[in-house]
C-alpha cells in the first residue's frame, strides 16, 4: 500500500512539474528550433551530401554550445526585465547601443530576405507562385501577432516547431544504415583530412547554429513572457529541450541527404528536395515542407527580434500582449521588415545569392559584439545580483564565445575572400 | 508646401527622440573596470579591421 501512495504522490509531483514546464516553455524551444532556418537547412543538406554522416559528432557538440550561449539571455532577461538591445544601451552607452541596434536591423532584414527565398523556393516545388507565398506568409504572420496575446503567438509558433520534426519520418523512409551512422558519425573524425573545404563546412554549421538575432529574440521574448528570476531553472530547461530538438532535426537532415544524395553537389535545400523526389518522392516532399516551415519559423522570430529591439530603445509599447492601436510603432516595424523583405524576393533579377552571402559577412560584425556584451553584463554584480556568472560559467561561456568569435570571423572572411581556404564553394 | 512641413516635423521629431535616447543612456551603467575597457577596445579594433576588409573587398569588386 505504501508504494502505491508513494507512486501516486510521485506522479502528481511529476504531473505538476510537467504542467509548470509547459506553461513556461516557449522562448527557448521556439528560438532553438527556429535556429534551423532556411539557411540552416541548406547547410545541413549540403553537409550530409558532401560528408555523409561523418560530421554528425560536430552537430552533437554544437547542441551544448547553443544552449550555453542562449541560457545567458534567459538569465539576463529574467533578472533585468530588459531586452538585449536595451541592456546594451543601458550598460555600454549610446555608441554601442546604436551600433548594435542598426547592425541588428540590417542583419535581421537581410536574413528575412533569405527566409523568404527559402519559403518561395520550397513552395515553388508544389507550383505555388512566389507572390502567393509572400502574400500568404505576410497574412499568416499578421494573424499570429494581431490576436493581441503573447501566449497565442507562442503556442502557434510551437505548432510550427512541431512541423519542423517532419525530417525525422523522412529519414526513416530512406532506410539509412544505423550501424553505418554510428560507425561514421559518433566518433569525432575529419573525413579526407582537415582540409580548407572541411573547415568551411564546420564554420558554416557553427554560423547557422549561433546567430545574432537569437540573442536579441530570446531575451526579449523572456521579458515579454514575463519570466521571473524564480522561473530561470525552467527557462534553462526550455532552452535545453530546444537545443536537443535543433540538433536532432539537423542530424536527421544530414542522415537524409547523406543516405540519398551522398557524393552529389547540393547548393540549396530546395534543389536537394527536387533531387530527393527523383528517387524518394515523399522524403523530397517532406524536405520541401520542412524548408518552408524552417523559413517561416525564422521569419516569425527574426521580424519580432527587430521590432522588440526598436520598441525597447525608443520606448514604444512593444509587447505582443498589446493590441495594434496600443503599440502601433511596434507593429509597424514588424510589418515593415516583413513586407519589404518579402517584396525583395519578388523583384526580377534581384541579387539573391549576393544577399545570402552578405548576410554571413554582416552577421560577423554583430555576433562578436553581442556575445561580448552578454558576457560582460552577466559579470556585472550591479546588473545581475546573485545571478552573476560563476567562475565555472565564465570558463565555459568564455571559451565558447572565444571559439565562436574566431570561427564565425573566419567564416565571414572566407565568404569575402573564398581563396583563403583554397576553395570557392559555399555550403 | 504642407507636405514638406509635415515631413520636416516628422524628421525633427525623430531627431529629438534620438537625442532623448542619447541623453537617457549617456552614462553607461556598467562600471568601466580595466577588463571591460580592454574588451571594448578589442571590439573596436576588431570592428575597424573588419570594416576595413569590407571596404577593401567592395573597392576590389568595383575596380575592373
Short mmCIF file of N, CA, C and O in Angstrom, two decimals, chain B residues 14-56:
data_model
loop_
_atom_site.label_atom_id
_atom_site.label_comp_id
_atom_site.label_asym_id
_atom_site.label_seq_id
_atom_site.Cartn_x
_atom_site.Cartn_y
_atom_site.Cartn_z
N UNK B 14 11.88 62.83 -34.90
CA UNK B 14 12.74 61.64 -34.77
C UNK B 14 14.12 62.01 -34.22
O UNK B 14 14.68 61.30 -33.39
N UNK B 15 14.65 63.14 -34.72
CA UNK B 15 15.97 63.58 -34.25
C UNK B 15 15.91 63.87 -32.75
O UNK B 15 16.80 63.49 -31.98
N UNK B 16 14.83 64.51 -32.34
CA UNK B 16 14.66 64.82 -30.91
C UNK B 16 14.56 63.53 -30.09
O UNK B 16 15.11 63.43 -28.99
N UNK B 17 13.88 62.54 -30.69
CA UNK B 17 13.74 61.25 -29.99
C UNK B 17 15.11 60.57 -29.80
O UNK B 17 15.40 60.02 -28.74
N UNK B 18 15.93 60.66 -30.88
CA UNK B 18 17.28 60.08 -30.80
C UNK B 18 18.10 60.80 -29.74
O UNK B 18 18.81 60.18 -28.94
N UNK B 19 17.97 62.13 -29.70
CA UNK B 19 18.70 62.92 -28.69
C UNK B 19 18.26 62.53 -27.28
O UNK B 19 19.08 62.43 -26.36
N UNK B 20 16.95 62.32 -27.13
CA UNK B 20 16.43 61.92 -25.82
C UNK B 20 17.03 60.58 -25.40
O UNK B 20 17.44 60.40 -24.24
N UNK B 21 17.10 59.65 -26.36
CA UNK B 21 17.68 58.33 -26.06
C UNK B 21 19.15 58.50 -25.68
O UNK B 21 19.62 57.89 -24.71
N UNK B 22 19.87 59.33 -26.44
CA UNK B 22 21.29 59.55 -26.14
C UNK B 22 21.47 60.12 -24.73
O UNK B 22 22.39 59.74 -24.02
N UNK B 23 20.58 61.05 -24.36
CA UNK B 23 20.67 61.64 -23.02
C UNK B 23 20.36 60.60 -21.95
O UNK B 23 21.03 60.50 -20.93
N UNK B 24 19.33 59.78 -22.23
CA UNK B 24 18.88 58.79 -21.24
C UNK B 24 20.00 57.77 -20.93
O UNK B 24 20.18 57.35 -19.80
N UNK B 25 20.73 57.41 -21.98
CA UNK B 25 21.77 56.38 -21.78
C UNK B 25 23.18 56.97 -21.80
O UNK B 25 24.15 56.23 -22.02
N UNK B 26 23.28 58.29 -21.61
CA UNK B 26 24.60 58.95 -21.75
C UNK B 26 25.65 58.33 -20.81
O UNK B 26 26.80 58.19 -21.18
N UNK B 27 25.22 58.00 -19.61
CA UNK B 27 26.18 57.43 -18.66
C UNK B 27 26.00 55.91 -18.59
O UNK B 27 24.97 55.45 -18.08
N UNK B 28 26.96 55.14 -19.14
CA UNK B 28 26.81 53.68 -19.10
C UNK B 28 26.70 53.17 -17.65
O UNK B 28 27.43 53.64 -16.78
N UNK B 29 25.78 52.25 -17.43
CA UNK B 29 25.55 51.76 -16.07
C UNK B 29 26.63 50.77 -15.63
O UNK B 29 26.89 50.62 -14.45
N UNK B 30 27.23 50.13 -16.62
CA UNK B 30 28.26 49.14 -16.29
C UNK B 30 29.51 49.86 -15.81
O UNK B 30 29.95 50.82 -16.45
N UNK B 31 30.06 49.39 -14.68
CA UNK B 31 31.29 50.03 -14.20
C UNK B 31 32.42 49.68 -15.16
O UNK B 31 32.63 48.51 -15.49
N UNK B 32 33.15 50.73 -15.59
CA UNK B 32 34.19 50.54 -16.62
C UNK B 32 35.50 50.08 -15.97
O UNK B 32 36.48 50.83 -15.87
N UNK B 33 35.51 48.83 -15.56
CA UNK B 33 36.72 48.24 -14.98
C UNK B 33 37.76 48.05 -16.09
O UNK B 33 37.40 48.09 -17.27
N UNK B 34 39.02 47.82 -15.73
CA UNK B 34 40.04 47.60 -16.78
C UNK B 34 39.65 46.46 -17.74
O UNK B 34 39.89 46.56 -18.93
N UNK B 35 39.03 45.40 -17.21
CA UNK B 35 38.63 44.27 -18.07
C UNK B 35 37.61 44.73 -19.10
O UNK B 35 37.72 44.41 -20.29
N UNK B 36 36.61 45.48 -18.64
CA UNK B 36 35.57 45.95 -19.56
C UNK B 36 36.18 46.88 -20.60
O UNK B 36 35.89 46.76 -21.80
N UNK B 37 37.06 47.78 -20.15
CA UNK B 37 37.69 48.73 -21.09
C UNK B 37 38.51 48.00 -22.14
O UNK B 37 38.45 48.33 -23.33
N UNK B 38 39.25 46.97 -21.68
CA UNK B 38 40.08 46.20 -22.63
C UNK B 38 39.19 45.47 -23.63
O UNK B 38 39.49 45.43 -24.82
N UNK B 39 38.10 44.90 -23.13
CA UNK B 39 37.19 44.16 -24.03
C UNK B 39 36.59 45.10 -25.08
O UNK B 39 36.51 44.75 -26.27
N UNK B 40 36.18 46.30 -24.64
CA UNK B 40 35.58 47.24 -25.59
C UNK B 40 36.60 47.76 -26.59
O UNK B 40 36.28 47.95 -27.77
N UNK B 41 37.85 47.94 -26.12
CA UNK B 41 38.92 48.38 -27.04
C UNK B 41 39.17 47.30 -28.10
O UNK B 41 39.28 47.60 -29.30
N UNK B 42 39.25 46.05 -27.63
CA UNK B 42 39.49 44.94 -28.57
C UNK B 42 38.35 44.86 -29.58
O UNK B 42 38.59 44.62 -30.78
N UNK B 43 37.14 45.11 -29.12
CA UNK B 43 35.97 45.07 -30.01
C UNK B 43 36.05 46.18 -31.07
O UNK B 43 35.76 45.96 -32.25
N UNK B 44 36.46 47.36 -30.64
CA UNK B 44 36.61 48.48 -31.59
C UNK B 44 37.63 48.14 -32.67
O UNK B 44 37.41 48.36 -33.86
N UNK B 45 38.79 47.59 -32.23
CA UNK B 45 39.85 47.25 -33.18
C UNK B 45 39.35 46.18 -34.15
O UNK B 45 39.53 46.28 -35.36
N UNK B 46 38.70 45.18 -33.59
CA UNK B 46 38.15 44.08 -34.40
C UNK B 46 37.21 44.62 -35.47
O UNK B 46 37.31 44.27 -36.65
N UNK B 47 36.31 45.50 -35.05
CA UNK B 47 35.33 46.03 -36.00
C UNK B 47 35.98 46.93 -37.05
O UNK B 47 35.60 46.91 -38.21
N UNK B 48 36.99 47.71 -36.61
CA UNK B 48 37.69 48.58 -37.57
C UNK B 48 38.36 47.74 -38.66
O UNK B 48 38.28 48.05 -39.85
N UNK B 49 39.03 46.65 -38.23
CA UNK B 49 39.72 45.77 -39.20
C UNK B 49 38.69 45.14 -40.14
O UNK B 49 38.87 45.11 -41.36
N UNK B 50 37.58 44.68 -39.56
CA UNK B 50 36.54 44.02 -40.36
C UNK B 50 35.93 44.98 -41.37
O UNK B 50 35.76 44.64 -42.55
N UNK B 51 35.62 46.18 -40.91
CA UNK B 51 35.03 47.18 -41.82
C UNK B 51 36.06 47.53 -42.90
O UNK B 51 35.71 47.69 -44.07
N UNK B 52 37.33 47.64 -42.50
CA UNK B 52 38.39 47.91 -43.48
C UNK B 52 38.43 46.84 -44.56
O UNK B 52 38.52 47.16 -45.76
N UNK B 53 38.32 45.58 -44.15
CA UNK B 53 38.33 44.47 -45.12
C UNK B 53 37.10 44.52 -46.02
O UNK B 53 37.18 44.25 -47.22
N UNK B 54 35.95 44.89 -45.44
CA UNK B 54 34.72 45.00 -46.23
C UNK B 54 34.86 46.09 -47.28
O UNK B 54 34.48 45.90 -48.45
N UNK B 55 35.42 47.23 -46.87
CA UNK B 55 35.61 48.35 -47.81
C UNK B 55 36.60 47.93 -48.91
O UNK B 55 36.37 48.19 -50.10
N UNK B 56 37.68 47.24 -48.49
CA UNK B 56 38.67 46.77 -49.46
C UNK B 56 38.02 45.85 -50.50
O UNK B 56 38.22 45.99 -51.70
#
